[in-house]
Amino acid sequence: MNQYQVIVGLEVHVELKTATKLFCSCSAAFGGEPNTHTCPVCLGMPGVLPVINQEAIRLATRSALALNCTVRAVSKFDRKQYFYPDLPKAYQISQYDQPLGEYGWVTIRGADGAAKKIGVRRVHVEEDAGKLNHLGQRLGDATGSLVDLNRAGVPLIEIVSDPDLRSAEEARLYLTELRAVLSYLDISDLRMEEGSMRCDANVSLRPADFQGNLEDLPRVEIKNVNSIRNVQRGIEYEVARQRELLAAGERIVKETRGFDDATGKTYSQRSKEEANDYRYFPEPDLPPLVLDPQWIADMKRGLPALPDAIRANLIDRGMPEKDAEVLVLDREAYEYWQQATALFQDERLVTNWMLSDLSRLINARGESFANSRVRPEGLVALLGLIQSGTLSGRMAKEVLEAMFETGQSASQVVKDRGLSQITDASAIQSIVDQVLKDNPAVVQDYLSGKEKALAFLVGQVMKQTRGQAKPDLVNQLLKDSIQKDYAPSQD
Amino acid sequence: MELSDREILHVARLARLRLTADELEPLRQDLNRVLDYVSQLQSLDLAGVEPTLHAAADQAPLRKDIETASLSVAEATKNGPKVEQHMFLVPRIMEGGSDDE
């Protein structure tokens, strides 16, 4: 039986976070009442002319540079022509043979930690289409469709990877890293569920003995999947489907398929047997886009720290790789961490509290680090109380929860609940004496070498102090008292 | 250069033109004449000549990202043959019936 290698390339569309559309001054905001963000330009009226939004070009250039692309000083726009109800002009203004950026890459790291560069073939600028609301469950049984052109003309970048991905897992890693890189650039909301980031996956299987061009393999395109997880699922399903077909001696038909979230399956949407014929030609309404090479170079120098550099820095500082990964992939968490560690020396303590207790509270509420009620200063104040011995770790968890619920400061919660830790030995000594007196057998166990017996005694003291005694102090007092009052004399 | 039936029908389909059999031949002749006219270019030696991508300005002007008022919904949808819920109502979209992306 023939062996096959999985070949995947991804096309990612990202809506740029501009105030206005790419070629007109209508609002580019998501949603809005239908057809309230339209004008003669984005409605495709005759006689209008597009004018390029400079902010869209700035954001696109920033993205291309962050993805290690070479940015062209001169690029051009082209018409991609097709008929569809969401495209009022019957052509999309896009970039064909002179895209803004080319020859970039994204580095992914698998479970084994090995780095792999995934080529970014191109980053180009284009306009989005309108939104179709089908009157029916889905396109197939719709009786008609309602067209809202608010989105028509919103600026997009399309990021096309090389066919370098060899599994659904690598596709997931690539998308995760790509999204992380873009998140540090402030160029888009990157919300897949709202469509501000969309992904199409091209999947084919290469027979072991195939030596030709990858582009010649029959390719299936999975369109518009709405989450990274579903891209992975869609590719997994598609690989299995194609393997089965090939094993049965059938051929793969070049086609476009949709992904059904509920069943985890892809389904045929349209055969691509007849090659697309978009009849691209240079957009006559737009002269070439010319950028100052100095402007491009300055922008490259002005890029913020990106995930690769941040990751390396965190690991250099002694953070476990796993923790660094969690922080890097969540820009808000990383910024929270930066603010907290600027105020507090013990980075490890900050990381641990952020990634365990605070994360748990934030996730349980569907909130994020950016809008969490407990701000970095608040968390740091709490950690200060642990460090000074005022609070035990266990008490601090309780205080954090209360801070999260009420928005109060750590010191306020401690005061209101009378929670401060008993650090005064004399206040604990009488309880220690009583516990030892009440548990002579356990004391003997300890003296005969059963270390665990001490834990029981510590527990008894903690119980009597309602958890407020400082555990290591209790430990010490118990040991001292047993030695003094119960141990057989050494002389 | 002679265009085949297949080429003509393909172009007609892309342009959403439904041709009858007796329209095919006159159209072939018209298209061939257009191609002949343009093919004069083939006789020129254009090696090293930059393609003319645009006839006018050499550089696209850029616009500031400042929002201006859009049309009212009524105005925006005025030309729609059918409008429902402030949106253009289009007939059922046939799968496979389009050359869209």
XYZ file of C-alpha atoms in Angstrom:
592
model
C 0.000 0.000 0.000
C 1.193 3.469 -0.849
C 2.394 5.701 1.964
C 1.170 9.281 2.016
C 2.534 12.463 3.461
C 0.092 15.099 4.683
C 0.550 18.461 2.938
C -1.260 21.450 4.396
C -1.115 25.133 3.518
C -3.207 27.772 5.246
C -4.718 31.011 4.038
C -5.593 33.337 6.867
C -7.681 36.465 6.422
C -7.373 39.114 9.106
C -9.584 42.203 9.319
C -7.507 45.254 10.069
C -8.527 47.447 12.989
C -9.033 50.698 11.105
C -11.730 53.294 11.689
C -12.763 53.270 8.040
C -12.901 50.953 5.062
C -10.034 50.279 2.679
C -11.200 52.448 -0.214
C -13.846 54.754 1.272
C -14.521 56.634 4.508
C -17.420 54.517 5.749
C -17.084 53.043 9.222
C -15.305 49.685 9.323
C -16.844 48.784 12.706
C -18.086 45.234 13.161
C -21.861 44.762 13.009
C -24.091 47.814 13.062
C -27.611 47.947 11.665
C -27.621 46.408 8.160
C -26.425 48.676 5.346
C -25.742 51.674 7.571
C -21.998 51.723 6.732
C -22.253 52.119 2.992
C -21.623 54.726 0.325
C -21.446 54.806 -3.477
C -17.859 53.450 -3.386
C -18.501 50.312 -1.331
C -21.915 49.791 -2.943
C -20.115 49.546 -6.281
C -21.917 52.412 -7.980
C -20.689 53.392 -11.422
C -18.270 56.285 -11.684
C -16.792 56.154 -8.205
C -13.095 55.898 -7.433
C -11.335 54.084 -4.598
C -8.822 55.963 -2.413
C -6.477 53.884 -0.269
C -6.692 54.187 3.520
C -3.154 54.900 4.777
C -3.826 53.334 8.169
C -4.701 50.026 6.500
C -1.376 50.131 4.685
C 0.443 50.920 7.934
C -1.163 47.976 9.747
C -0.599 45.618 6.825
C 3.050 46.643 6.572
C 3.518 46.159 10.297
C 2.045 42.661 10.011
C 4.162 41.706 7.023
C 7.333 42.858 8.788
C 6.446 41.014 12.002
C 6.028 37.860 9.899
C 9.580 38.355 8.590
C 8.401 39.306 5.128
C 10.217 41.499 2.677
C 7.981 44.498 2.059
C 7.860 45.874 -1.446
C 8.457 49.563 -1.868
C 6.214 49.337 -4.909
C 3.230 47.029 -5.005
C 0.034 47.158 -6.960
C -3.627 46.335 -6.730
C -5.473 44.042 -9.101
C -9.051 43.123 -9.870
C -10.149 39.621 -9.036
C -13.366 39.072 -10.893
C -16.228 36.809 -9.944
C -19.950 37.034 -9.485
C -21.383 36.570 -6.049
C -24.151 38.485 -4.262
C -21.842 39.707 -1.485
C -19.577 41.442 -4.004
C -21.342 44.511 -5.395
C -18.715 45.475 -7.999
C -18.466 41.880 -9.267
C -14.758 42.173 -8.585
C -12.650 42.347 -5.480
C -9.732 44.753 -5.326
C -6.847 42.595 -4.168
C -3.151 42.179 -4.896
C -2.065 39.511 -7.320
C 1.505 39.363 -8.573
C 3.037 42.189 -6.518
C 1.795 41.637 -2.972
C 2.842 43.988 -0.189
C 4.938 41.361 1.613
C 6.655 38.142 0.576
C 9.130 35.474 1.724
C 8.389 35.530 5.444
C 8.080 32.805 8.038
C 6.553 31.788 11.351
C 8.467 29.515 13.702
C 6.501 26.726 15.372
C 7.618 24.372 18.136
C 6.224 20.887 18.481
C 5.830 18.854 21.644
C 9.433 17.705 21.254
C 10.529 21.360 21.408
C 12.121 21.274 17.965
C 11.658 24.520 16.051
C 10.350 24.471 12.484
C 10.075 27.417 10.141
C 6.819 27.610 8.215
C 7.127 29.784 5.150
C 4.823 32.761 4.729
C 4.555 33.018 0.978
C 2.825 36.358 0.903
C 0.884 38.967 2.825
C -1.394 41.058 0.655
C -4.033 43.725 1.154
C -7.580 43.352 -0.104
C -11.148 44.358 0.636
C -13.668 42.177 2.437
C -16.985 41.172 0.887
C -20.426 41.855 2.371
C -22.329 39.509 4.621
C -24.983 37.105 3.374
C -27.815 36.074 5.642
C -29.344 32.948 4.147
C -33.076 32.440 4.546
C -32.844 28.835 5.626
C -30.738 26.514 7.715
C -27.855 26.726 5.332
C -27.014 27.709 1.809
C -28.252 24.443 0.317
C -31.871 24.818 1.358
C -32.093 28.624 1.557
C -34.948 30.205 -0.380
C -32.964 33.398 -0.796
C -30.371 35.543 0.925
C -30.307 38.990 2.472
C -27.234 41.056 1.682
C -25.718 43.434 4.234
C -22.870 45.464 2.781
C -21.530 46.971 6.024
C -18.531 44.659 5.764
C -17.981 45.204 2.037
C -14.713 47.087 1.675
C -13.391 46.515 5.195
C -9.598 46.126 4.917
C -8.159 42.635 5.145
C -4.752 41.129 4.915
C -4.466 37.646 3.533
C -1.546 35.671 4.916
C -0.684 32.682 2.751
C 1.594 29.989 4.134
C 3.762 27.742 2.053
C 2.559 24.118 1.960
C 5.006 23.361 4.777
C 2.613 21.962 7.365
C 2.695 18.193 7.741
C -0.171 17.518 10.133
C -3.313 18.977 11.659
C -1.282 19.550 14.823
C 1.288 21.626 12.941
C -1.560 23.652 11.476
C -2.828 24.312 14.991
C 0.639 25.358 16.161
C 1.064 27.669 13.181
C -2.285 29.390 13.710
C -1.671 29.733 17.430
C 1.745 31.302 16.854
C 0.498 33.481 13.999
C -2.306 34.807 16.149
C 0.123 35.429 19.021
C 2.475 37.412 16.765
C -0.388 39.498 15.382
C -1.826 40.070 18.854
C 1.272 42.057 19.866
C 0.866 44.375 16.865
C -2.563 45.873 17.654
C -3.651 45.414 14.094
C -6.870 43.432 14.535
C -9.348 42.069 17.065
C -8.399 38.569 15.855
C -11.778 37.155 16.837
C -12.374 34.015 14.845
C -15.940 33.662 16.077
C -16.783 37.168 14.812
C -14.923 36.580 11.576
C -12.165 39.141 12.122
C -9.734 36.251 11.638
C -10.716 33.494 9.208
C -8.883 30.463 7.979
C -9.039 28.300 4.878
C -7.001 25.100 4.862
C -5.665 23.407 1.738
C -5.169 19.712 2.322
C -3.630 17.131 0.061
C -1.847 13.806 0.417
C 1.458 13.206 -1.308
C 2.194 9.631 -2.348
C 5.671 8.557 -1.205
C 6.756 8.129 -4.823
C 5.457 11.523 -5.992
C 8.296 13.764 -7.103
C 6.419 16.557 -8.844
C 5.242 19.993 -7.806
C 3.052 20.040 -4.682
C 0.712 22.445 -6.449
C -0.160 19.673 -8.886
C -1.567 17.352 -6.235
C -5.361 17.252 -6.082
C -6.172 19.673 -3.328
C -9.180 20.111 -1.116
C -9.837 23.510 0.362
C -11.728 23.676 3.653
C -13.345 27.098 3.784
C -13.996 29.551 6.577
C -13.551 27.522 9.717
C -14.369 29.532 12.828
C -11.821 28.394 15.411
C -8.290 27.067 15.564
C -9.588 23.889 17.133
C -12.007 23.386 14.238
C -9.277 23.958 11.653
C -7.402 21.129 13.325
C -10.500 18.908 13.419
C -11.350 19.695 9.806
C -7.863 18.758 8.625
C -7.871 15.570 10.688
C -11.168 14.551 9.140
C -10.054 15.485 5.643
C -6.801 13.531 5.900
C -8.696 10.435 7.048
C -11.291 10.854 4.276
C -8.674 11.216 1.560
C -6.687 8.251 2.888
C -9.783 6.083 2.723
C -10.600 7.163 -0.814
C -7.062 6.460 -1.975
C -6.981 3.099 -0.206
C -10.182 2.187 -2.054
C -8.485 3.061 -5.319
C -10.530 6.205 -5.884
C -9.192 9.577 -6.816
C -9.376 12.832 -4.891
C -11.515 15.476 -6.526
C -10.264 19.017 -6.359
C -13.023 20.834 -4.525
C -14.068 23.248 -1.814
C -15.510 21.751 1.338
C -17.205 23.220 4.387
C -16.732 22.066 7.951
C -19.653 21.045 10.144
C -18.870 21.811 13.759
C -21.561 19.478 15.095
C -20.421 16.342 13.264
C -16.734 17.169 12.915
C -17.012 16.319 9.197
C -16.264 18.224 6.040
C -18.856 18.317 3.265
C -18.585 19.130 -0.408
C -19.559 22.673 -1.331
C -18.318 23.117 -4.812
C -16.240 21.192 -7.234
C -13.179 22.998 -8.455
C -12.837 20.761 -11.476
C -13.265 23.811 -13.623
C -10.280 25.890 -12.674
C -11.029 29.269 -11.159
C -10.725 31.942 -13.717
C -10.586 35.269 -11.948
C -9.115 37.166 -14.899
C -6.908 39.278 -12.676
C -5.688 42.480 -14.206
C -4.089 45.618 -12.779
C -6.690 47.826 -11.106
C -7.069 50.758 -13.487
C -8.520 52.981 -10.765
C -5.447 52.720 -8.526
C -1.911 53.719 -9.447
C 0.822 51.624 -7.800
C 1.212 51.786 -4.037
C 4.604 53.338 -3.360
C 6.156 53.230 0.111
C 9.248 55.072 1.274
C 11.958 52.470 2.018
C 13.008 54.579 5.009
C 9.462 54.439 6.366
C 9.497 50.647 6.006
C 12.878 50.397 7.744
C 11.722 52.648 10.599
C 8.599 50.598 11.051
C 10.643 47.416 11.202
C 12.848 48.900 13.911
C 9.766 50.081 15.779
C 8.143 46.653 16.027
C 7.298 45.632 19.594
C 8.848 42.574 21.243
C 7.319 39.547 19.543
C 6.599 36.073 20.942
C 9.941 34.524 19.990
C 11.916 37.224 21.798
C 9.538 37.342 24.762
C 9.669 33.563 25.152
C 13.458 33.530 25.065
C 13.646 36.321 27.621
C 11.250 34.639 30.049
C 13.074 31.324 29.818
C 16.396 33.110 30.328
C 15.003 34.532 33.540
C 14.353 31.018 34.777
C 10.680 30.649 33.983
C 9.604 27.082 33.167
C 8.952 26.753 29.418
C 5.389 25.700 29.972
C 4.597 28.824 31.994
C 6.396 31.048 29.490
C 4.267 29.538 26.730
C 1.021 30.305 28.536
C 2.052 33.920 29.107
C 3.376 34.522 25.600
C 0.237 33.228 23.907
C -1.980 35.544 25.942
C -0.796 39.080 25.404
C -3.035 40.448 28.163
C -1.607 37.959 30.635
C 1.927 38.844 29.613
C 1.271 42.552 30.035
C -0.305 41.886 33.425
C 2.786 39.903 34.377
C 5.058 42.716 33.239
C 3.181 45.257 35.328
C 3.172 43.000 38.393
C 6.849 42.078 38.203
C 7.777 45.737 37.773
C 6.354 46.210 41.271
C 7.424 42.953 42.881
C 10.785 41.239 42.886
C 9.806 37.603 43.245
C 8.853 36.832 39.640
C 8.239 33.205 40.368
C 5.649 34.017 43.016
C 3.870 36.356 40.578
C 3.885 33.717 37.833
C 2.616 30.990 40.116
C -0.247 33.036 41.487
C -1.207 34.384 38.081
C -1.205 31.050 36.311
C -2.895 29.042 39.049
C -5.338 30.810 41.350
C -5.913 34.026 39.439
C -6.262 32.203 36.087
C -8.768 29.842 37.619
C -10.898 32.703 38.947
C -10.665 34.625 35.666
C -11.532 31.619 33.529
C -14.429 30.612 35.747
C -15.964 34.007 35.051
C -15.077 34.152 31.381
C -13.031 37.272 32.046
C -9.519 38.130 30.981
C -6.391 39.506 32.600
C -7.057 42.852 30.966
C -10.440 43.311 32.620
C -9.896 41.297 35.804
C -11.040 43.106 38.906
C -7.795 42.259 40.644
C -5.248 44.542 39.031
C -1.497 43.829 39.070
C -1.013 46.278 41.982
C -3.683 44.413 43.954
C -2.120 41.026 43.330
C 1.288 42.361 44.283
C -0.085 43.770 47.559
C -1.454 40.328 48.360
C 1.849 38.640 47.570
C 3.547 41.172 49.856
C 1.361 39.967 52.715
C 2.467 36.391 52.048
C 6.093 37.414 51.958
C 5.880 39.323 55.232
C 4.254 36.329 56.893
C 0.956 38.082 57.539
C -0.867 35.526 55.419
C -0.272 31.837 54.812
C -0.622 30.591 51.253
C -3.932 29.042 52.128
C -5.270 32.217 53.661
C -4.041 34.189 50.684
C -6.141 32.049 48.342
C -9.186 32.946 50.388
C -8.242 36.625 50.339
C -7.702 36.553 46.573
C -11.145 35.091 46.040
C -12.667 37.811 48.185
C -10.691 40.485 46.321
C -11.984 39.031 43.089
C -15.587 38.966 44.305
C -15.715 42.336 46.028
C -13.032 44.404 44.353
C -11.573 45.201 47.795
C -7.864 45.461 48.445
C -5.986 42.605 50.102
C -5.427 44.570 53.313
C -9.115 45.488 53.496
C -10.172 41.854 53.162
C -7.650 40.800 55.798
C -8.924 43.456 58.187
C -12.625 42.775 57.582
C -12.285 39.052 58.046
C -9.781 39.161 60.902
C -7.599 36.929 58.797
C -4.099 37.843 59.690
C -1.758 35.062 60.479
C -0.681 34.510 64.089
C 3.053 34.951 64.059
C 3.460 35.536 67.767
C 4.901 32.364 69.355
C 3.504 33.058 72.791
C -0.018 33.188 71.380
C 0.376 29.710 69.916
C 2.402 28.083 72.697
C -0.543 27.393 74.993
C -2.425 25.666 72.169
C 0.676 23.633 71.343
C 0.955 22.548 74.966
C -2.689 21.531 75.073
C -2.501 19.538 71.807
C 0.578 17.656 73.036
C -1.149 16.870 76.323
C -4.259 15.572 74.544
C -2.336 13.313 72.140
C 0.296 11.419 74.123
C 0.216 8.391 71.807
C 0.941 10.520 68.763
C 3.785 12.214 70.573
C 5.270 8.785 71.313
C 4.878 7.787 67.654
C 6.820 10.864 66.663
C 9.517 10.166 69.215
C 9.840 6.616 67.904
C 10.689 8.064 64.501
C 7.336 8.455 62.725
C 7.819 11.853 61.104
C 4.256 11.843 59.833
C 2.928 12.005 63.352
C 4.125 15.593 63.538
C 1.929 16.552 60.601
C -1.082 15.339 62.518
C -0.116 17.498 65.486
C 0.433 20.529 63.238
C -3.007 19.920 61.805
C -4.556 19.903 65.272
C -2.938 23.231 66.158
C -3.986 24.771 62.846
C -7.518 23.608 63.461
C -7.621 25.216 66.889
C -6.261 28.492 65.520
C -8.734 28.399 62.615
C -5.857 28.169 60.198
C -4.336 31.437 61.252
C -1.178 30.137 62.867
C 1.925 30.292 60.730
C 2.558 26.638 59.787
C 6.343 26.642 59.984
C 6.164 28.396 63.363
C 3.744 25.725 64.642
C 6.094 23.094 63.340
C 9.004 24.583 65.183
C 7.111 25.091 68.442
C 5.860 21.503 68.419
C 9.334 20.108 67.844
C 10.823 22.298 70.549
C 8.135 21.431 73.083
C 8.311 17.699 72.441
C 12.057 17.855 72.810
C 11.806 19.830 76.004
C 8.871 18.135 77.721
C 8.545 14.624 76.296
C 11.849 13.321 75.006
C 13.747 10.979 77.304
C 16.653 12.756 78.936
C 19.896 12.418 77.050
C 22.148 12.483 80.077
C -5.432 33.110 -34.083
C -8.778 31.336 -33.996
C -10.846 30.951 -30.837
C -12.467 27.560 -30.249
C -16.130 27.067 -29.351
C -15.012 25.921 -25.954
C -13.037 29.082 -25.285
C -15.912 31.285 -26.357
C -18.433 29.399 -24.255
C -16.111 29.569 -21.273
C -15.699 33.327 -21.560
C -19.446 33.711 -22.073
C -20.109 31.709 -18.949
C -17.716 33.850 -16.922
C -19.558 36.922 -18.193
C -22.913 35.293 -17.446
C -23.948 35.377 -21.108
C -26.141 32.585 -22.397
C -25.325 32.204 -26.085
C -27.519 30.580 -28.675
C -25.905 28.514 -31.407
C -26.375 31.224 -34.032
C -24.793 33.861 -31.796
C -21.596 31.866 -31.500
C -20.187 32.422 -34.976
C -20.626 36.238 -35.169
C -19.125 36.511 -31.699
C -16.147 34.384 -32.730
C -15.510 36.711 -35.646
C -15.775 39.800 -33.446
C -13.458 38.403 -30.806
C -10.954 37.256 -33.384
C -10.818 40.724 -34.839
C -10.181 42.170 -31.411
C -7.409 39.669 -30.816
C -5.875 40.326 -34.201
C -5.843 44.018 -33.511
C -4.155 43.611 -30.153
C -1.744 41.000 -31.462
C 0.070 43.691 -33.405
C 1.905 44.139 -30.117
C 3.473 40.718 -30.636
C 5.555 42.094 -33.487
C 7.334 44.556 -31.186
C 10.485 43.693 -29.299
C 9.507 44.617 -25.749
C 12.334 42.937 -23.902
C 13.413 45.212 -21.066
C 10.377 47.472 -21.333
C 8.481 47.870 -18.061
C 4.784 47.052 -18.404
C 2.593 50.123 -18.231
C 0.410 49.345 -15.268
C -1.306 52.651 -15.143
C -1.873 55.481 -17.535
C -2.021 58.410 -15.151
C -0.282 59.182 -11.862
C 2.778 57.195 -10.878
C 1.746 56.763 -7.281
C -1.527 56.165 -5.463
C -2.537 58.986 -3.122
C -3.351 57.851 0.391
C -6.246 58.966 2.538
C -6.386 59.616 6.304
C -8.371 57.090 8.312
C -11.183 59.457 9.237
C -14.795 58.397 9.102
C -17.333 60.421 7.177
C -21.094 60.003 7.056
C -22.456 57.016 5.178
C -25.638 56.989 3.143
C -28.947 56.473 4.893
C -30.255 52.921 4.678
C -33.109 54.093 2.494
C -30.727 55.704 0.055
C -28.277 52.802 0.166
C -30.938 50.239 -0.683
C -32.931 52.434 -3.074
C -31.720 50.635 -6.188
C -32.346 47.142 -4.840
C -34.995 45.296 -6.875
C -36.084 43.633 -3.653
C -35.296 44.863 -0.163
C -36.251 43.183 3.091
C -35.234 44.073 6.627
C -33.091 46.869 5.145
C -31.087 44.322 3.159
C -30.927 43.404 -0.511
C -32.920 40.245 -1.107
C -31.289 38.046 -3.709
C -32.618 34.796 -5.145
C -31.432 31.466 -3.902
C -27.695 31.049 -4.480
C -27.005 27.815 -6.348
C -24.063 25.821 -5.124
C -21.587 25.281 -7.884
C -23.254 27.961 -9.930
C -20.613 30.560 -9.361
C -17.020 31.281 -10.053
C -16.473 32.922 -6.711
C -13.445 32.116 -4.612
